């Protein structure tokens, strides 16, 4: 065993293995710090994306609620010709329409919840025109 200068302040003879272990541990700490920085950057990116989606959702809800059920929108909905694969969600008022809509969308999209507001991906027939959405899409 030779005297190595790993920790000069300690009066102990350090083997090459001791220094190797200390160096590996130091590298692991540096790697953990680097990984944490990457995770933090990704978390910030996700938070920014979530904020953007929420802003879009609020804008869409404003359009939808501001122009709710115009005569032109109702006429557009009445012209709609459903396809065999279309699904209509019909619930009583205040009985969980949004919840049921979310469940149906999750089932048809295999859990893809990459949207800000459910009406972005599941339009209401009588409000699609005002929200600039195609019912036949």
mmCIF file of N, CA and C in Angstrom:
data_model
loop_
_atom_site.group_PDB
_atom_site.id
_atom_site.type_symbol
_atom_site.label_atom_id
_atom_site.label_comp_id
_atom_site.label_asym_id
_atom_site.label_seq_id
_atom_site.Cartn_x
_atom_site.Cartn_y
_atom_site.Cartn_z
ATOM 1 N N UNK A 1 0.846 -1.169 0.000
ATOM 2 C CA UNK A 1 0.000 0.000 0.000
ATOM 3 C C UNK A 1 0.893 1.234 0.000
ATOM 4 N N UNK A 2 0.574 2.159 -0.848
ATOM 5 C CA UNK A 2 1.415 3.360 -0.965
ATOM 6 C C UNK A 2 0.655 4.563 -0.434
ATOM 7 N N UNK A 3 1.410 5.589 -0.108
ATOM 8 C CA UNK A 3 0.797 6.838 0.352
ATOM 9 C C UNK A 3 0.353 7.614 -0.888
ATOM 10 N N UNK A 4 -0.957 7.778 -1.049
ATOM 11 C CA UNK A 4 -1.482 8.525 -2.185
ATOM 12 C C UNK A 4 -2.054 9.836 -1.692
ATOM 13 N N UNK A 5 -2.120 10.800 -2.559
ATOM 14 C CA UNK A 5 -2.561 12.128 -2.179
ATOM 15 C C UNK A 5 -4.049 12.340 -2.414
ATOM 16 N N UNK A 6 -4.879 11.355 -2.121
ATOM 17 C CA UNK A 6 -6.326 11.531 -2.284
ATOM 18 C C UNK A 6 -6.842 12.552 -1.288
ATOM 19 N N UNK A 7 -6.498 12.348 -0.044
ATOM 20 C CA UNK A 7 -6.904 13.236 1.034
ATOM 21 C C UNK A 7 -5.663 13.572 1.839
ATOM 22 N N UNK A 8 -4.912 14.570 1.438
ATOM 23 C CA UNK A 8 -3.651 14.877 2.111
ATOM 24 C C UNK A 8 -3.821 15.249 3.578
ATOM 25 N N UNK A 9 -4.995 15.737 3.941
ATOM 26 C CA UNK A 9 -5.179 16.149 5.333
ATOM 27 C C UNK A 9 -5.348 14.957 6.263
ATOM 28 N N UNK A 10 -5.611 13.785 5.713
ATOM 29 C CA UNK A 10 -5.805 12.609 6.553
ATOM 30 C C UNK A 10 -4.514 11.801 6.573
ATOM 31 N N UNK A 11 -4.132 11.391 7.747
ATOM 32 C CA UNK A 11 -2.887 10.624 7.867
ATOM 33 C C UNK A 11 -3.213 9.137 7.786
ATOM 34 N N UNK A 12 -3.518 8.691 6.620
ATOM 35 C CA UNK A 12 -3.817 7.289 6.381
ATOM 36 C C UNK A 12 -3.195 6.915 5.061
ATOM 37 N N UNK A 13 -2.771 5.705 4.978
ATOM 38 C CA UNK A 13 -2.268 5.232 3.701
ATOM 39 C C UNK A 13 -3.452 4.785 2.862
ATOM 40 N N UNK A 14 -3.576 5.343 1.683
ATOM 41 C CA UNK A 14 -4.677 5.036 0.784
ATOM 42 C C UNK A 14 -4.184 4.141 -0.338
ATOM 43 N N UNK A 15 -4.943 3.125 -0.612
ATOM 44 C CA UNK A 15 -4.580 2.266 -1.735
ATOM 45 C C UNK A 15 -5.161 2.860 -3.009
ATOM 46 N N UNK A 16 -4.743 2.348 -4.103
ATOM 47 C CA UNK A 16 -5.292 2.771 -5.386
ATOM 48 C C UNK A 16 -6.786 2.522 -5.452
ATOM 49 N N UNK A 17 -7.246 1.426 -4.826
ATOM 50 C CA UNK A 17 -8.673 1.111 -4.833
ATOM 51 C C UNK A 17 -9.469 2.142 -4.052
ATOM 52 N N UNK A 18 -8.904 2.582 -2.920
ATOM 53 C CA UNK A 18 -9.598 3.608 -2.139
ATOM 54 C C UNK A 18 -9.801 4.872 -2.971
ATOM 55 N N UNK A 19 -8.763 5.280 -3.667
ATOM 56 C CA UNK A 19 -8.865 6.492 -4.481
ATOM 57 C C UNK A 19 -9.837 6.297 -5.642
ATOM 58 N N UNK A 20 -9.821 5.098 -6.222
ATOM 59 C CA UNK A 20 -10.738 4.796 -7.319
ATOM 60 C C UNK A 20 -12.182 4.880 -6.835
ATOM 61 N N UNK A 21 -12.453 4.314 -5.656
ATOM 62 C CA UNK A 21 -13.806 4.368 -5.103
ATOM 63 C C UNK A 21 -14.234 5.800 -4.817
ATOM 64 N N UNK A 22 -13.327 6.606 -4.285
ATOM 65 C CA UNK A 22 -13.640 8.004 -4.003
ATOM 66 C C UNK A 22 -13.905 8.751 -5.313
ATOM 67 N N UNK A 23 -13.100 8.471 -6.335
ATOM 68 C CA UNK A 23 -13.285 9.123 -7.630
ATOM 69 C C UNK A 23 -14.623 8.717 -8.248
ATOM 70 N N UNK A 24 -14.963 7.432 -8.144
ATOM 71 C CA UNK A 24 -16.245 6.970 -8.674
ATOM 72 C C UNK A 24 -17.407 7.620 -7.938
ATOM 73 N N UNK A 25 -17.295 7.716 -6.631
ATOM 74 C CA UNK A 25 -18.347 8.343 -5.838
ATOM 75 C C UNK A 25 -18.497 9.814 -6.231
ATOM 76 N N UNK A 26 -17.398 10.492 -6.428
ATOM 77 C CA UNK A 26 -17.435 11.893 -6.866
ATOM 78 C C UNK A 26 -18.082 12.035 -8.225
ATOM 79 N N UNK A 27 -17.773 11.095 -9.125
ATOM 80 C CA UNK A 27 -18.389 11.109 -10.449
ATOM 81 C C UNK A 27 -19.877 10.868 -10.366
ATOM 82 N N UNK A 28 -20.295 9.970 -9.480
ATOM 83 C CA UNK A 28 -21.720 9.691 -9.310
ATOM 84 C C UNK A 28 -22.446 10.923 -8.794
ATOM 85 N N UNK A 29 -21.827 11.643 -7.882
ATOM 86 C CA UNK A 29 -22.429 12.865 -7.357
ATOM 87 C C UNK A 29 -22.558 13.896 -8.479
ATOM 88 N N UNK A 30 -21.520 14.027 -9.310
ATOM 89 C CA UNK A 30 -21.572 14.973 -10.422
ATOM 90 C C UNK A 30 -22.641 14.558 -11.428
ATOM 91 N N UNK A 31 -22.738 13.246 -11.694
ATOM 92 C CA UNK A 31 -23.750 12.735 -12.617
ATOM 93 C C UNK A 31 -25.149 12.986 -12.058
ATOM 94 N N UNK A 32 -25.335 12.773 -10.768
ATOM 95 C CA UNK A 32 -26.631 13.012 -10.139
ATOM 96 C C UNK A 32 -26.999 14.491 -10.238
ATOM 97 N N UNK A 33 -26.058 15.376 -10.040
ATOM 98 C CA UNK A 33 -26.318 16.812 -10.145
ATOM 99 C C UNK A 33 -26.690 17.183 -11.575
ATOM 100 N N UNK A 34 -25.980 16.607 -12.536
ATOM 101 C CA UNK A 34 -26.275 16.861 -13.944
ATOM 102 C C UNK A 34 -27.660 16.334 -14.306
ATOM 103 N N UNK A 35 -27.979 15.133 -13.835
ATOM 104 C CA UNK A 35 -29.294 14.548 -14.101
ATOM 105 C C UNK A 35 -30.393 15.386 -13.469
ATOM 106 N N UNK A 36 -30.160 15.869 -12.269
ATOM 107 C CA UNK A 36 -31.157 16.697 -11.586
ATOM 108 C C UNK A 36 -31.395 17.983 -12.368
ATOM 109 N N UNK A 37 -30.333 18.558 -12.927
ATOM 110 C CA UNK A 37 -30.475 19.775 -13.728
ATOM 111 C C UNK A 37 -31.319 19.494 -14.970
ATOM 112 N N UNK A 38 -31.099 18.338 -15.599
ATOM 113 C CA UNK A 38 -31.892 17.964 -16.780
ATOM 114 C C UNK A 38 -33.349 17.750 -16.399
ATOM 115 N N UNK A 39 -33.585 17.088 -15.270
ATOM 116 C CA UNK A 39 -34.955 16.855 -14.810
ATOM 117 C C UNK A 39 -35.640 18.188 -14.521
ATOM 118 N N UNK A 40 -34.938 19.107 -13.878
ATOM 119 C CA UNK A 40 -35.495 20.421 -13.576
ATOM 120 C C UNK A 40 -35.856 21.157 -14.864
ATOM 121 N N UNK A 41 -34.981 21.084 -15.863
ATOM 122 C CA UNK A 41 -35.257 21.735 -17.149
ATOM 123 C C UNK A 41 -36.488 21.123 -17.813
ATOM 124 N N UNK A 42 -36.605 19.791 -17.750
ATOM 125 C CA UNK A 42 -37.772 19.121 -18.327
ATOM 126 C C UNK A 42 -39.048 19.476 -17.568
ATOM 127 N N UNK A 43 -38.956 19.558 -16.245
ATOM 128 C CA UNK A 43 -40.119 19.944 -15.443
ATOM 129 C C UNK A 43 -40.583 21.353 -15.809
ATOM 130 N N UNK A 44 -39.617 22.259 -16.032
ATOM 131 C CA UNK A 44 -39.962 23.626 -16.417
ATOM 132 C C UNK A 44 -40.608 23.656 -17.800
ATOM 133 N N UNK A 45 -40.102 22.815 -18.702
ATOM 134 C CA UNK A 45 -40.680 22.730 -20.045
ATOM 135 C C UNK A 45 -42.121 22.213 -19.990
ATOM 136 N N UNK A 46 -42.349 21.187 -19.167
ATOM 137 C CA UNK A 46 -43.694 20.630 -19.008
ATOM 138 C C UNK A 46 -44.637 21.680 -18.405
ATOM 139 N N UNK A 47 -44.163 22.408 -17.407
ATOM 140 C CA UNK A 47 -44.988 23.445 -16.779
ATOM 141 C C UNK A 47 -45.335 24.538 -17.785
ATOM 142 N N UNK A 48 -44.378 24.908 -18.632
ATOM 143 C CA UNK A 48 -44.617 25.916 -19.657
ATOM 144 C C UNK A 48 -45.650 25.427 -20.669
ATOM 145 N N UNK A 49 -45.520 24.160 -21.084
ATOM 146 C CA UNK A 49 -46.470 23.563 -22.030
ATOM 147 C C UNK A 49 -47.869 23.494 -21.414
ATOM 148 N N UNK A 50 -47.948 23.120 -20.148
ATOM 149 C CA UNK A 50 -49.238 23.056 -19.454
ATOM 150 C C UNK A 50 -49.873 24.447 -19.382
ATOM 151 N N UNK A 51 -49.059 25.453 -19.109
ATOM 152 C CA UNK A 51 -49.567 26.824 -19.033
ATOM 153 C C UNK A 51 -50.106 27.257 -20.397
ATOM 154 N N UNK A 52 -49.381 26.916 -21.477
ATOM 155 C CA UNK A 52 -49.817 27.262 -22.824
ATOM 156 C C UNK A 52 -51.154 26.589 -23.150
ATOM 157 N N UNK A 53 -51.275 25.303 -22.811
ATOM 158 C CA UNK A 53 -52.520 24.578 -23.062
ATOM 159 C C UNK A 53 -53.670 25.185 -22.275
ATOM 160 N N UNK A 54 -53.403 25.577 -21.043
ATOM 161 C CA UNK A 54 -54.449 26.188 -20.229
ATOM 162 C C UNK A 54 -54.895 27.521 -20.819
ATOM 163 N N UNK A 55 -53.947 28.299 -21.362
ATOM 164 C CA UNK A 55 -54.297 29.572 -21.986
ATOM 165 C C UNK A 55 -55.181 29.339 -23.210
ATOM 166 N N UNK A 56 -54.825 28.335 -24.025
ATOM 167 C CA UNK A 56 -55.634 28.002 -25.197
ATOM 168 C C UNK A 56 -57.023 27.552 -24.762
ATOM 169 N N UNK A 57 -57.081 26.748 -23.718
ATOM 170 C CA UNK A 57 -58.369 26.254 -23.231
ATOM 171 C C UNK A 57 -59.258 27.400 -22.773
ATOM 172 N N UNK A 58 -58.687 28.355 -22.067
ATOM 173 C CA UNK A 58 -59.471 29.494 -21.588
ATOM 174 C C UNK A 58 -59.973 30.318 -22.773
ATOM 175 N N UNK A 59 -59.111 30.511 -23.785
ATOM 176 C CA UNK A 59 -59.529 31.250 -24.974
ATOM 177 C C UNK A 59 -60.673 30.526 -25.684
ATOM 178 N N UNK A 60 -60.547 29.212 -25.831
ATOM 179 C CA UNK A 60 -61.585 28.428 -26.495
ATOM 180 C C UNK A 60 -62.896 28.495 -25.712
ATOM 181 N N UNK A 61 -62.815 28.387 -24.398
ATOM 182 C CA UNK A 61 -64.024 28.470 -23.582
ATOM 183 C C UNK A 61 -64.658 29.846 -23.713
ATOM 184 N N UNK A 62 -63.829 30.901 -23.809
ATOM 185 C CA UNK A 62 -64.363 32.252 -23.985
ATOM 186 C C UNK A 62 -65.119 32.390 -25.287
ATOM 187 N N UNK A 63 -64.535 31.839 -26.371
ATOM 188 C CA UNK A 63 -65.215 31.866 -27.668
ATOM 189 C C UNK A 63 -66.508 31.070 -27.580
ATOM 190 N N UNK A 64 -66.389 29.873 -27.029
ATOM 191 C CA UNK A 64 -67.563 28.996 -26.937
ATOM 192 C C UNK A 64 -68.672 29.637 -26.110
ATOM 193 N N UNK A 65 -68.328 30.159 -24.967
ATOM 194 C CA UNK A 65 -69.349 30.728 -24.092
ATOM 195 C C UNK A 65 -69.859 32.079 -24.591
ATOM 196 N N UNK A 66 -68.973 32.842 -25.241
ATOM 197 C CA UNK A 66 -69.375 34.151 -25.748
ATOM 198 C C UNK A 66 -70.321 34.066 -26.926
ATOM 199 N N UNK A 67 -70.187 33.026 -27.712
ATOM 200 C CA UNK A 67 -71.018 32.876 -28.910
ATOM 201 C C UNK A 67 -71.935 31.664 -28.804
ATOM 202 N N UNK A 68 -72.220 31.282 -27.603
ATOM 203 C CA UNK A 68 -72.948 30.045 -27.330
ATOM 204 C C UNK A 68 -74.257 29.948 -28.110
ATOM 205 N N UNK A 69 -74.396 28.895 -28.853
ATOM 206 C CA UNK A 69 -75.622 28.522 -29.546
ATOM 207 C C UNK A 69 -76.257 29.635 -30.369
ATOM 208 N N UNK A 70 -75.529 30.092 -31.372
ATOM 209 C CA UNK A 70 -76.119 31.057 -32.299
ATOM 210 C C UNK A 70 -77.037 30.317 -33.269
ATOM 211 N N UNK A 71 -77.890 31.068 -33.939
ATOM 212 C CA UNK A 71 -78.780 30.454 -34.929
ATOM 213 C C UNK A 71 -77.969 29.806 -36.054
ATOM 214 N N UNK A 72 -76.894 30.471 -36.443
ATOM 215 C CA UNK A 72 -76.025 29.933 -37.493
ATOM 216 C C UNK A 72 -75.365 28.628 -37.036
ATOM 217 N N UNK A 73 -74.943 28.585 -35.778
ATOM 218 C CA UNK A 73 -74.343 27.367 -35.237
ATOM 219 C C UNK A 73 -75.331 26.215 -35.169
ATOM 220 N N UNK A 74 -76.573 26.521 -34.793
ATOM 221 C CA UNK A 74 -77.608 25.488 -34.754
ATOM 222 C C UNK A 74 -77.903 24.955 -36.155
ATOM 223 N N UNK A 75 -77.946 25.865 -37.138
ATOM 224 C CA UNK A 75 -78.186 25.451 -38.518
ATOM 225 C C UNK A 75 -77.049 24.561 -39.009
ATOM 226 N N UNK A 76 -75.820 24.917 -38.657
ATOM 227 C CA UNK A 76 -74.652 24.099 -39.023
ATOM 228 C C UNK A 76 -74.748 22.709 -38.402
ATOM 229 N N UNK A 77 -75.163 22.639 -37.150
ATOM 230 C CA UNK A 77 -75.301 21.347 -36.468
ATOM 231 C C UNK A 77 -76.401 20.508 -37.109
ATOM 232 N N UNK A 78 -77.465 21.149 -37.547
ATOM 233 C CA UNK A 78 -78.577 20.421 -38.175
ATOM 234 C C UNK A 78 -78.198 19.853 -39.544
ATOM 235 N N UNK A 79 -77.211 20.455 -40.210
ATOM 236 C CA UNK A 79 -76.755 19.962 -41.509
ATOM 237 C C UNK A 79 -75.805 18.771 -41.374
ATOM 238 N N UNK A 80 -75.318 18.541 -40.163
ATOM 239 C CA UNK A 80 -74.330 17.480 -39.932
ATOM 240 C C UNK A 80 -74.914 16.110 -40.236
ATOM 241 N N UNK A 81 -74.176 15.325 -41.006
ATOM 242 C CA UNK A 81 -74.579 13.938 -41.335
ATOM 243 C C UNK A 81 -73.641 12.991 -40.596
ATOM 244 N N UNK A 82 -74.136 12.296 -39.567
ATOM 245 C CA UNK A 82 -73.260 11.409 -38.779
ATOM 246 C C UNK A 82 -72.778 10.207 -39.597
ATOM 247 N N UNK A 83 -71.575 9.759 -39.256
ATOM 248 C CA UNK A 83 -70.987 8.568 -39.852
ATOM 249 C C UNK A 83 -71.247 7.386 -38.920
ATOM 250 N N UNK A 84 -71.005 6.187 -39.418
ATOM 251 C CA UNK A 84 -71.207 4.986 -38.598
ATOM 252 C C UNK A 84 -70.300 4.972 -37.368
ATOM 253 N N UNK A 85 -69.154 5.613 -37.469
ATOM 254 C CA UNK A 85 -68.178 5.586 -36.374
ATOM 255 C C UNK A 85 -68.342 6.735 -35.383
ATOM 256 N N UNK A 86 -69.266 7.662 -35.641
ATOM 257 C CA UNK A 86 -69.468 8.799 -34.741
ATOM 258 C C UNK A 86 -70.115 8.337 -33.435
ATOM 259 N N UNK A 87 -69.752 9.017 -32.381
ATOM 260 C CA UNK A 87 -70.298 8.729 -31.055
ATOM 261 C C UNK A 87 -70.961 9.993 -30.539
ATOM 262 N N UNK A 88 -72.176 9.881 -30.036
ATOM 263 C CA UNK A 88 -72.870 11.015 -29.443
ATOM 264 C C UNK A 88 -72.957 10.788 -27.942
ATOM 265 N N UNK A 89 -72.637 11.819 -27.208
ATOM 266 C CA UNK A 89 -72.689 11.753 -25.747
ATOM 267 C C UNK A 89 -73.903 12.568 -25.318
ATOM 268 N N UNK A 90 -74.838 11.919 -24.681
ATOM 269 C CA UNK A 90 -76.075 12.589 -24.253
ATOM 270 C C UNK A 90 -76.277 12.330 -22.763
ATOM 271 N N UNK A 91 -76.170 13.388 -21.981
ATOM 272 C CA UNK A 91 -76.364 13.271 -20.534
ATOM 273 C C UNK A 91 -77.366 14.332 -20.093
ATOM 274 N N UNK A 92 -77.893 14.173 -18.895
ATOM 275 C CA UNK A 92 -78.729 15.206 -18.308
ATOM 276 C C UNK A 92 -77.844 16.382 -17.923
ATOM 277 N N UNK A 93 -78.439 17.565 -17.856
ATOM 278 C CA UNK A 93 -77.687 18.750 -17.448
ATOM 279 C C UNK A 93 -77.094 18.553 -16.055
ATOM 280 N N UNK A 94 -75.870 18.985 -15.891
ATOM 281 C CA UNK A 94 -75.153 18.915 -14.606
ATOM 282 C C UNK A 94 -75.034 17.487 -14.072
ATOM 283 N N UNK A 95 -74.972 16.523 -14.993
ATOM 284 C CA UNK A 95 -74.880 15.122 -14.577
ATOM 285 C C UNK A 95 -73.538 14.499 -14.958
ATOM 286 N N UNK A 96 -72.533 15.342 -15.238
ATOM 287 C CA UNK A 96 -71.207 14.819 -15.546
ATOM 288 C C UNK A 96 -70.897 14.731 -17.026
ATOM 289 N N UNK A 97 -71.430 15.660 -17.822
ATOM 290 C CA UNK A 97 -71.198 15.640 -19.264
ATOM 291 C C UNK A 97 -69.712 15.694 -19.581
ATOM 292 N N UNK A 98 -68.989 16.604 -18.973
ATOM 293 C CA UNK A 98 -67.556 16.734 -19.240
ATOM 294 C C UNK A 98 -66.821 15.475 -18.807
ATOM 295 N N UNK A 99 -67.193 14.928 -17.684
ATOM 296 C CA UNK A 99 -66.554 13.710 -17.180
ATOM 297 C C UNK A 99 -66.770 12.550 -18.148
ATOM 298 N N UNK A 100 -68.008 12.346 -18.584
ATOM 299 C CA UNK A 100 -68.313 11.271 -19.527
ATOM 300 C C UNK A 100 -67.584 11.512 -20.847
ATOM 301 N N UNK A 101 -67.522 12.768 -21.284
ATOM 302 C CA UNK A 101 -66.812 13.108 -22.519
ATOM 303 C C UNK A 101 -65.328 12.759 -22.397
ATOM 304 N N UNK A 102 -64.730 13.084 -21.255
ATOM 305 C CA UNK A 102 -63.314 12.753 -21.019
ATOM 306 C C UNK A 102 -63.106 11.244 -21.075
ATOM 307 N N UNK A 103 -63.981 10.489 -20.443
ATOM 308 C CA UNK A 103 -63.864 9.020 -20.436
ATOM 309 C C UNK A 103 -63.965 8.473 -21.861
ATOM 310 N N UNK A 104 -64.953 8.944 -22.611
ATOM 311 C CA UNK A 104 -65.107 8.470 -24.002
ATOM 312 C C UNK A 104 -63.882 8.804 -24.837
ATOM 313 N N UNK A 105 -63.353 10.017 -24.672
ATOM 314 C CA UNK A 105 -62.155 10.394 -25.436
ATOM 315 C C UNK A 105 -60.955 9.541 -25.047
ATOM 316 N N UNK A 106 -60.794 9.286 -23.754
ATOM 317 C CA UNK A 106 -59.674 8.436 -23.312
ATOM 318 C C UNK A 106 -59.784 7.048 -23.915
ATOM 319 N N UNK A 107 -60.979 6.498 -23.989
ATOM 320 C CA UNK A 107 -61.166 5.164 -24.556
ATOM 321 C C UNK A 107 -60.845 5.137 -26.049
ATOM 322 N N UNK A 108 -61.270 6.159 -26.782
ATOM 323 C CA UNK A 108 -61.031 6.149 -28.227
ATOM 324 C C UNK A 108 -59.604 6.539 -28.595
ATOM 325 N N UNK A 109 -58.903 7.243 -27.705
ATOM 326 C CA UNK A 109 -57.542 7.707 -28.022
ATOM 327 C C UNK A 109 -56.474 6.957 -27.233
ATOM 328 N N UNK A 110 -56.859 5.867 -26.579
ATOM 329 C CA UNK A 110 -55.926 5.063 -25.782
ATOM 330 C C UNK A 110 -55.238 5.890 -24.699
ATOM 331 N N UNK A 111 -56.003 6.788 -24.079
ATOM 332 C CA UNK A 111 -55.499 7.547 -22.937
ATOM 333 C C UNK A 111 -54.803 8.844 -23.278
ATOM 334 N N UNK A 112 -54.811 9.264 -24.533
ATOM 335 C CA UNK A 112 -54.136 10.510 -24.912
ATOM 336 C C UNK A 112 -54.906 11.702 -24.348
ATOM 337 N N UNK A 113 -54.313 12.381 -23.402
ATOM 338 C CA UNK A 113 -54.954 13.542 -22.790
ATOM 339 C C UNK A 113 -54.164 14.810 -23.126
ATOM 340 N N UNK A 114 -53.619 14.858 -24.336
ATOM 341 C CA UNK A 114 -52.770 15.964 -24.759
ATOM 342 C C UNK A 114 -53.622 17.095 -25.362
ATOM 343 N N UNK A 115 -54.378 17.769 -24.511
ATOM 344 C CA UNK A 115 -55.203 18.898 -24.911
ATOM 345 C C UNK A 115 -55.451 19.749 -23.682
ATOM 346 N N UNK A 116 -55.884 20.977 -23.895
ATOM 347 C CA UNK A 116 -56.139 21.863 -22.761
ATOM 348 C C UNK A 116 -57.566 21.787 -22.265
ATOM 349 N N UNK A 117 -58.535 21.725 -23.186
ATOM 350 C CA UNK A 117 -59.957 21.710 -22.850
ATOM 351 C C UNK A 117 -60.614 20.651 -23.713
ATOM 352 N N UNK A 118 -61.492 19.856 -23.157
ATOM 353 C CA UNK A 118 -62.044 18.676 -23.839
ATOM 354 C C UNK A 118 -62.718 19.029 -25.155
ATOM 355 N N UNK A 119 -63.311 20.218 -25.276
ATOM 356 C CA UNK A 119 -63.991 20.551 -26.529
ATOM 357 C C UNK A 119 -63.013 20.807 -27.679
ATOM 358 N N UNK A 120 -61.706 20.861 -27.386
ATOM 359 C CA UNK A 120 -60.708 20.941 -28.462
ATOM 360 C C UNK A 120 -60.700 19.647 -29.268
ATOM 361 N N UNK A 121 -60.960 18.525 -28.623
ATOM 362 C CA UNK A 121 -60.873 17.216 -29.284
ATOM 363 C C UNK A 121 -62.233 16.541 -29.428
ATOM 364 N N UNK A 122 -63.238 17.015 -28.695
ATOM 365 C CA UNK A 122 -64.596 16.485 -28.796
ATOM 366 C C UNK A 122 -65.537 17.693 -28.906
ATOM 367 N N UNK A 123 -65.785 18.149 -30.133
ATOM 368 C CA UNK A 123 -66.593 19.364 -30.290
ATOM 369 C C UNK A 123 -68.069 19.136 -29.985
ATOM 370 N N UNK A 124 -68.731 20.194 -29.557
ATOM 371 C CA UNK A 124 -70.178 20.170 -29.372
ATOM 372 C C UNK A 124 -70.798 20.517 -30.718
ATOM 373 N N UNK A 125 -71.774 19.764 -31.158
ATOM 374 C CA UNK A 125 -72.341 19.969 -32.489
ATOM 375 C C UNK A 125 -72.903 21.372 -32.688
ATOM 376 N N UNK A 126 -73.568 21.918 -31.698
ATOM 377 C CA UNK A 126 -74.207 23.222 -31.848
ATOM 378 C C UNK A 126 -73.273 24.404 -31.619
ATOM 379 N N UNK A 127 -72.028 24.141 -31.205
ATOM 380 C CA UNK A 127 -71.079 25.225 -30.982
ATOM 381 C C UNK A 127 -69.802 25.074 -31.818
ATOM 382 N N UNK A 128 -69.731 24.064 -32.646
ATOM 383 C CA UNK A 128 -68.517 23.807 -33.433
ATOM 384 C C UNK A 128 -68.198 24.961 -34.374
ATOM 385 N N UNK A 129 -69.205 25.530 -35.014
ATOM 386 C CA UNK A 129 -68.990 26.624 -35.962
ATOM 387 C C UNK A 129 -68.342 27.821 -35.272
ATOM 388 N N UNK A 130 -68.858 28.201 -34.111
ATOM 389 C CA UNK A 130 -68.316 29.346 -33.376
ATOM 390 C C UNK A 130 -66.883 29.097 -32.910
ATOM 391 N N UNK A 131 -66.556 27.848 -32.611
ATOM 392 C CA UNK A 131 -65.223 27.494 -32.131
ATOM 393 C C UNK A 131 -64.278 27.124 -33.275
ATOM 394 N N UNK A 132 -64.753 27.311 -34.500
ATOM 395 C CA UNK A 132 -63.950 27.039 -35.704
ATOM 396 C C UNK A 132 -63.487 25.577 -35.747
ATOM 397 N N UNK A 133 -64.412 24.664 -35.454
ATOM 398 C CA UNK A 133 -64.104 23.245 -35.488
ATOM 399 C C UNK A 133 -64.958 22.555 -36.541
ATOM 400 N N UNK A 134 -64.387 21.555 -37.198
ATOM 401 C CA UNK A 134 -65.109 20.800 -38.213
ATOM 402 C C UNK A 134 -65.771 19.607 -37.562
ATOM 403 N N UNK A 135 -67.051 19.453 -37.789
ATOM 404 C CA UNK A 135 -67.758 18.283 -37.237
ATOM 405 C C UNK A 135 -67.469 17.020 -38.019
ATOM 406 N N UNK A 136 -67.038 17.153 -39.250
ATOM 407 C CA UNK A 136 -66.775 15.971 -40.077
ATOM 408 C C UNK A 136 -65.296 15.570 -40.059
ATOM 409 N N UNK A 137 -64.527 16.086 -39.101
ATOM 410 C CA UNK A 137 -63.082 15.834 -39.060
ATOM 411 C C UNK A 137 -62.656 14.666 -38.351
#
